[in-house]
Amino acid sequence: MKALTYEQAMEQFDPVFGIEVHVELNTATKMFCGCANEFGAEPNTQVCPVCLGLPGAMPVTNEKAVESAIRLGLSLGCEIRESSRFARKNYFYPDLAKDYQISQYDEPTCFEGSLDVVLDDGEVFTVGIERAHMEEDAGKNTHKGGTGGIQGADYSLVDYNRGGVPLVEIVTKPITGAGARTAEVARAYVATIRDIVKALDISDGRMEQGSVRADVNLSLRPKAAAGEDQDAVPFGKRSETKNVNSLRAIERAIHHEASRQAGLLLAGKPVVQETRHWHEDTGSTTPGRSKEEAEDYRYFPEPDLLPVEPSREWVEELRGTLPEHPAKMRARLKEEWGFSDTDMRDAVNADALSLIADTVAAGAAPQSARKWWMGELARTANDREVALAELPVTPADVAELQGLVDAGTINDKLARQALEGVLAGEGSPREVVESRGLEVVSDDSALEAAVDEALAAQPDVLAKIQDGKVQAAGAIVGAVMKATRGQADAGRVREIILQRAGVEG
Amino acid sequence: MTDWTRASAAQMAAAMKAGEVTSVELTQAHLDRIAAVDADVHAFLHVDAEGALATAREVDEARAAGEELPALAGVPIAVKDILVTQGMPTTAGSRILEGWEPPYDATVTRKIREARMPILGKTNMDEFAMGSSTEHSGYGPTRNPWDLDRIPGGSGGGSAASLAAWEAPLAIGSDTGGSIRQPASVTGTVGVKPTYGGVSRYGAIALASSLDQLGPCARTVEDAAYLHEVMGGHDPMDATSLDEPVPSCVDAARQGREEDLAGVRIGVIKELSGEGYQAGVEQRFEESLELLKARGAEVVEVSCPSFEYALAAYYLILPSEASSNLAKFDSVRFGLRVEKATVEKTMGATRAEGFGDEVKRRIILGTYALSAGYYDAYYGSAQKVRTLIQRDFAAAFEQADVLVSPTTPTTPFKLGERLDDPLAMYLNDVATIPANLAGIPGMSLPSGTAPEDGLPTGFQILAPAHEDARMYRIGAALEKALAEQWGGHLTAQAPELEVAK
């Protein structure tokens, strides 16, 4: 059996896919108790009888989480059910404190929506949303010894800090008609969800920390013969690839699964309906639990909680708080900022849009803001292997820095040094300029002295200049700049050189 | 010298106020009584003499200092082991929780502490409240103080027996299908299941969340009323708790004692009589009705045809919810752990060893009823029956202010008699279960002893949801009329237990 390339697979088959996105909400407290909802604390320090599932403890619904879920549902064009219920999903697992997960089953709060996603070339693809429902996250198991997996581990540890963290799970309808652009659509869909939750400020939207996680379903079906309706061809067996946690990985996982399934089908072998694990290092998937032996979760309505019954007035009030759709916002900003397609796409891909917007809001020109974030700072973030937003510099810092350049207090080169200081935690750009003494030397007498010294040191160059070879002045400028540690205004230095050489410019 | 254990809680509270007795003396008297009789009765799983006396001393000191104290301050109380108590073992009658000390207090535990009532200890119960005889406790059965060969009812047999044996004047119970009322009935005491949501369930180890309700156990209606007011009220920690004021139970009981029942309509539920009901039980029930009539009440007959299906529906809903509620007993975070090679095997072995037969029976039943493909036929149908029963009650309450029946079809049976016949055991709760399915309040109070066996019979009063006070009015009226006949409370007629040296 030979694996095909993605392109080959797409030539032969019609892909159908679906995506489940889990969004971790950024509420102050957990879904059903008062514990802090924070990433990165010492294990088992953000726990209480409720999220530890101690005997007798009872859940109480976090109203803020309900509000976030409804706002997200509205942003996805969903209907908001007048009365929805929580249900218990029963299964035994050590990281699930109560051995059931409180989720929503037959009555999700948000259902029947659709989302427009904009592809790189501007084409708009509409994704149908089946539901968006609330649930609680499980704790986290760590297996010690052996290979680090549960099999063969010496022992396992459970951290319940994440247990009970509020999640919204967004489930698409089967997505058809994307053809060879399936991977691109999938990526753009998850990116759009991420942008929406960030714009709503209901999640930090950090895929690398798992606050937005995706499971990708994919199946292939034969291409319809010419003149036949592709929608009439039944779906193939699907695989569900779990925990695909970056935009790039989503594309790669779809490439891999399409190629793998196409290879099987062409070899006359069946595709097994199963969950599969994604391996970032090899860009491949391996089988997980087969759906045939899938557990029966014995869902039933959660008797410890009342139904969620948001009033219509409240829902409409929340609708009024929705931010602009990210695609619309992008189009508007592109126009306002005068960015090219490439500028805009690069900024979006680098996750720099809101940083640039905030920098512009703090007073910088759009192109200057873009230049800093997509240039010096993007390089630094890349070197440090962190997201742009994680750098210890704020949009206000960048605007201040640019302001200093615009005022002539520092030049570009000095500005980069000042930024280095800011990134090193030495203070604001102005503070760094002061403490490092980075201001441009604008005192002519100091510059004249430096020029005289340089000219005296290189009489041959002085002769050349006086001989009319004005470009030779560059060497003197360089020497002066060196002597003033870059703090001179090169233009002014050149003027002074020409003056001193007696060749007025 | 007065034997204070024979007094009512209200009398104790008054005597402490009047300086006739101290809380330490009261508490010590009950601890002495427990030491004297509990080897036979086995009402308690854990006695906290030190903690109870410490609370008593604080109350006495506060009273001496002239502090304003809550009504029941200093009156000792027994707590069913279903309620978590910080720093005091809590097992819910199960071996799987042996030695577990909860790191937190149930809301009702907190309220008892705030009411400054010394907690004598934790009372025995059927494991996880599954049973009608306390024989399913993982720690051995409780015996009925009226006849030590007989069951004290269940699941709250320990709480009821502690009252009947004069080991405590008040106790906390929990009622999922009759676990407060049936034990009250067979021990000649008073037990109340409040309206669902009237008392916080936070910290009560869940059996069936949609049916469970904590309530007061006492020897008199007035005492139950006082305790009900301590326990009740909205709790933000329990989403199903009612956001409304605590009913005025004490006032209603006073009204019942002092005023006649003119204009009160009492509905006798036709379906809760006849076949399966012991003659003496029905006789005492009829006599009680006559007493109520004599005080001016109008007695009418009502019909609740769907009650026929109540037991069947109950034994689908309860096991379904219980199978999920009891999943957390998996050895990972607390309680028993039977270590095996893998976590799955460890969970399995722990549950196999830690749970008793009745618990396993119901977990299996519930797991089955919730399974894909069976859900609609079992859990779904049971929920529909529940709606029908609620409609029956709604219609009956159109015709009557309260509904009444015998609490249990029979007087207490002998230990071991029904252990091999779960269905016969379940039938003991046939009259109490409908109230849980509908979420309405119910009370059981003594109506006498059956002439044929001399054992206690119970009278059940049911009221519409939120109308708990009505039961106290009718109950107090009947209690007063009966006491006038008997020359005191029924418990005074119980045979004296042999006191250990």
Tab-separated table of N, CA, C and O in Angstrom, chain B residues 225-277:
chain	number	residue	atom	x	y	z
B	225	ALA	N	-40.208	20.783	64.660
B	225	ALA	CA	-40.396	22.120	64.091
B	225	ALA	C	-39.202	23.025	64.395
B	225	ALA	O	-38.706	23.742	63.522
B	226	TYR	N	-38.741	22.969	65.640
B	226	TYR	CA	-37.566	23.778	66.005
B	226	TYR	C	-36.357	23.395	65.151
B	226	TYR	O	-35.637	24.243	64.629
B	227	LEU	N	-36.139	22.088	65.023
B	227	LEU	CA	-34.964	21.633	64.269
B	227	LEU	C	-35.106	21.959	62.774
B	227	LEU	O	-34.134	22.350	62.123
B	228	HIS	N	-36.331	21.818	62.264
B	228	HIS	CA	-36.590	22.156	60.853
B	228	HIS	C	-36.160	23.608	60.585
B	228	HIS	O	-35.505	23.901	59.577
B	229	GLU	N	-36.489	24.489	61.497
B	229	GLU	CA	-36.153	25.907	61.277
B	229	GLU	C	-34.649	26.161	61.363
B	229	GLU	O	-34.137	27.084	60.737
B	230	VAL	N	-33.949	25.314	62.138
B	230	VAL	CA	-32.481	25.437	62.186
B	230	VAL	C	-31.877	24.982	60.857
B	230	VAL	O	-30.965	25.600	60.313
B	231	MET	N	-32.414	23.887	60.311
B	231	MET	CA	-31.822	23.266	59.121
B	231	MET	C	-32.144	23.987	57.825
B	231	MET	O	-31.353	23.964	56.878
B	232	GLY	N	-33.325	24.572	57.776
B	232	GLY	CA	-33.866	25.051	56.500
B	232	GLY	C	-33.232	26.342	55.998
B	232	GLY	O	-32.441	26.972	56.686
B	233	GLY	N	-33.610	26.704	54.778
B	233	GLY	CA	-33.198	27.983	54.216
B	233	GLY	C	-32.336	27.844	52.976
B	233	GLY	O	-31.745	26.799	52.723
B	234	HIS	N	-32.293	28.919	52.236
B	234	HIS	CA	-31.579	28.927	50.952
B	234	HIS	C	-30.078	28.789	51.167
B	234	HIS	O	-29.519	29.353	52.101
B	235	ASP	N	-29.450	28.040	50.275
B	235	ASP	CA	-28.006	27.855	50.332
B	235	ASP	C	-27.426	28.033	48.934
B	235	ASP	O	-27.729	27.262	48.023
B	236	PRO	N	-26.585	29.034	48.743
B	236	PRO	CA	-26.000	29.231	47.405
B	236	PRO	C	-25.122	28.063	46.950
B	236	PRO	O	-24.796	27.969	45.766
B	237	MET	N	-24.755	27.180	47.860
B	237	MET	CA	-23.920	26.030	47.478
B	237	MET	C	-24.748	24.883	46.893
B	237	MET	O	-24.200	23.896	46.413
B	238	ASP	N	-26.060	24.982	46.997
B	238	ASP	CA	-26.938	23.934	46.459
B	238	ASP	C	-27.862	24.598	45.446
B	238	ASP	O	-28.758	25.355	45.804
B	239	ALA	N	-27.611	24.308	44.170
B	239	ALA	CA	-28.369	24.967	43.101
B	239	ALA	C	-29.852	24.617	43.151
B	239	ALA	O	-30.681	25.356	42.614
B	240	THR	N	-30.199	23.510	43.785
B	240	THR	CA	-31.604	23.100	43.823
B	240	THR	C	-32.285	23.593	45.107
B	240	THR	O	-33.432	23.267	45.352
B	241	SER	N	-31.559	24.354	45.891
B	241	SER	CA	-32.139	24.860	47.144
B	241	SER	C	-33.109	26.007	46.841
B	241	SER	O	-32.862	26.837	45.972
B	242	LEU	N	-34.223	26.015	47.552
B	242	LEU	CA	-35.260	27.014	47.281
B	242	LEU	C	-34.845	28.370	47.836
B	242	LEU	O	-34.379	28.456	48.971
B	243	ASP	N	-35.065	29.398	47.031
B	243	ASP	CA	-34.747	30.748	47.490
B	243	ASP	C	-36.001	31.369	48.073
B	243	ASP	O	-36.647	32.201	47.452
B	244	GLU	N	-36.366	30.912	49.249
B	244	GLU	CA	-37.556	31.452	49.913
B	244	GLU	C	-37.376	31.304	51.413
B	244	GLU	O	-36.535	30.525	51.868
B	245	PRO	N	-38.160	32.033	52.205
B	245	PRO	CA	-37.950	31.987	53.653
B	245	PRO	C	-38.248	30.595	54.224
B	245	PRO	O	-39.021	29.822	53.661
B	246	VAL	N	-37.614	30.293	55.355
B	246	VAL	CA	-37.866	29.035	56.047
B	246	VAL	C	-39.314	29.054	56.541
B	246	VAL	O	-39.770	30.056	57.072
B	247	PRO	N	-40.047	27.939	56.340
B	247	PRO	CA	-41.439	27.939	56.813
B	247	PRO	C	-41.518	28.113	58.333
B	247	PRO	O	-40.621	27.700	59.058
B	248	SER	N	-42.614	28.715	58.788
B	248	SER	CA	-42.778	28.951	60.227
B	248	SER	C	-43.350	27.705	60.884
B	248	SER	O	-44.544	27.639	61.215
B	249	CYS	N	-42.509	26.733	61.078
B	249	CYS	CA	-42.947	25.430	61.581
B	249	CYS	C	-43.358	25.506	63.054
B	249	CYS	O	-44.353	24.912	63.465
B	250	VAL	N	-42.568	26.227	63.835
B	250	VAL	CA	-42.836	26.290	65.281
B	250	VAL	C	-44.180	26.976	65.537
B	250	VAL	O	-45.005	26.489	66.329
B	251	ASP	N	-44.419	28.067	64.844
B	251	ASP	CA	-45.707	28.778	64.994
B	251	ASP	C	-46.863	27.889	64.576
B	251	ASP	O	-47.911	27.874	65.226
B	252	ALA	N	-46.662	27.156	63.473
B	252	ALA	CA	-47.731	26.284	62.977
B	252	ALA	C	-48.034	25.185	63.989
B	252	ALA	O	-49.196	24.842	64.230
B	253	ALA	N	-46.996	24.640	64.608
B	253	ALA	CA	-47.198	23.593	65.613
B	253	ALA	C	-47.971	24.167	66.813
B	253	ALA	O	-48.875	23.526	67.355
B	254	ARG	N	-47.615	25.377	67.202
B	254	ARG	CA	-48.311	26.021	68.321
B	254	ARG	C	-49.790	26.220	67.966
B	254	ARG	O	-50.680	25.916	68.763
B	255	GLN	N	-50.019	26.663	66.750
B	255	GLN	CA	-51.401	26.865	66.294
B	255	GLN	C	-52.171	25.547	66.365
B	255	GLN	O	-53.314	25.504	66.798
B	256	GLY	N	-51.528	24.468	65.929
B	256	GLY	CA	-52.152	23.149	65.956
B	256	GLY	C	-52.532	22.726	67.361
B	256	GLY	O	-53.595	22.127	67.573
B	257	ARG	N	-51.689	23.036	68.318
B	257	ARG	CA	-51.975	22.654	69.701
B	257	ARG	C	-53.089	23.496	70.297
B	257	ARG	O	-53.912	23.033	71.064
B	258	GLU	N	-53.075	24.790	69.916
B	258	GLU	CA	-53.947	25.735	70.615
B	258	GLU	C	-55.296	25.950	69.949
B	258	GLU	O	-56.259	26.315	70.612
B	259	GLU	N	-55.350	25.747	68.632
B	259	GLU	CA	-56.605	26.054	67.934
B	259	GLU	C	-57.252	24.780	67.406
B	259	GLU	O	-56.588	23.761	67.262
B	260	ASP	N	-58.544	24.864	67.076
B	260	ASP	CA	-59.187	23.690	66.482
B	260	ASP	C	-58.885	23.618	64.985
B	260	ASP	O	-58.164	24.461	64.455
B	261	LEU	N	-59.419	22.624	64.318
B	261	LEU	CA	-59.114	22.413	62.900
B	261	LEU	C	-60.318	22.717	62.009
B	261	LEU	O	-60.433	22.167	60.912
B	262	ALA	N	-61.168	23.590	62.478
B	262	ALA	CA	-62.354	23.952	61.687
B	262	ALA	C	-61.920	24.466	60.319
B	262	ALA	O	-61.004	25.283	60.223
B	263	GLY	N	-62.547	23.966	59.267
B	263	GLY	CA	-62.252	24.438	57.921
B	263	GLY	C	-61.093	23.702	57.267
B	263	GLY	O	-60.804	23.926	56.091
B	264	VAL	N	-60.404	22.839	58.003
B	264	VAL	CA	-59.282	22.100	57.416
B	264	VAL	C	-59.808	20.831	56.762
B	264	VAL	O	-60.552	20.066	57.368
B	265	ARG	N	-59.434	20.641	55.497
B	265	ARG	CA	-59.872	19.437	54.779
B	265	ARG	C	-58.730	18.431	54.741
B	265	ARG	O	-57.617	18.756	54.292
B	266	ILE	N	-59.012	17.246	55.216
B	266	ILE	CA	-57.989	16.190	55.261
B	266	ILE	C	-58.363	15.103	54.262
B	266	ILE	O	-59.447	14.516	54.331
B	267	GLY	N	-57.454	14.847	53.314
B	267	GLY	CA	-57.741	13.868	52.269
B	267	GLY	C	-57.087	12.532	52.573
B	267	GLY	O	-55.871	12.464	52.765
B	268	VAL	N	-57.895	11.488	52.628
B	268	VAL	CA	-57.373	10.139	52.844
B	268	VAL	C	-57.094	9.524	51.472
B	268	VAL	O	-57.999	9.459	50.634
B	269	ILE	N	-55.855	9.094	51.264
B	269	ILE	CA	-55.499	8.550	49.957
B	269	ILE	C	-55.976	7.100	49.868
B	269	ILE	O	-55.473	6.221	50.562
B	270	LYS	N	-56.954	6.922	49.005
B	270	LYS	CA	-57.611	5.618	48.877
B	270	LYS	C	-56.613	4.488	48.587
B	270	LYS	O	-56.699	3.400	49.147
B	271	GLU	N	-55.663	4.778	47.708
B	271	GLU	CA	-54.741	3.730	47.251
B	271	GLU	C	-53.773	3.254	48.341
B	271	GLU	O	-53.147	2.212	48.196
B	272	LEU	N	-53.639	4.048	49.418
B	272	LEU	CA	-52.681	3.668	50.460
B	272	LEU	C	-53.404	3.025	51.641
B	272	LEU	O	-53.344	3.498	52.785
B	273	SER	N	-54.107	1.939	51.342
B	273	SER	CA	-54.808	1.184	52.386
B	273	SER	C	-55.221	-0.143	51.771
B	273	SER	O	-55.009	-0.385	50.582
B	274	GLY	N	-55.788	-1.009	52.609
B	274	GLY	CA	-56.296	-2.281	52.087
B	274	GLY	C	-55.240	-3.352	52.054
B	274	GLY	O	-54.512	-3.553	53.024
B	275	GLU	N	-55.144	-4.000	50.874
B	275	GLU	CA	-54.251	-5.148	50.748
B	275	GLU	C	-52.812	-4.794	51.142
B	275	GLU	O	-52.268	-3.793	50.689
B	276	GLY	N	-52.222	-5.627	51.976
B	276	GLY	CA	-50.849	-5.404	52.407
B	276	GLY	C	-50.733	-4.579	53.670
B	276	GLY	O	-49.673	-4.487	54.260
B	277	TYR	N	-51.838	-3.953	54.093
B	277	TYR	CA	-51.804	-3.119	55.297
B	277	TYR	C	-52.270	-3.935	56.503
B	277	TYR	O	-53.344	-4.552	56.484
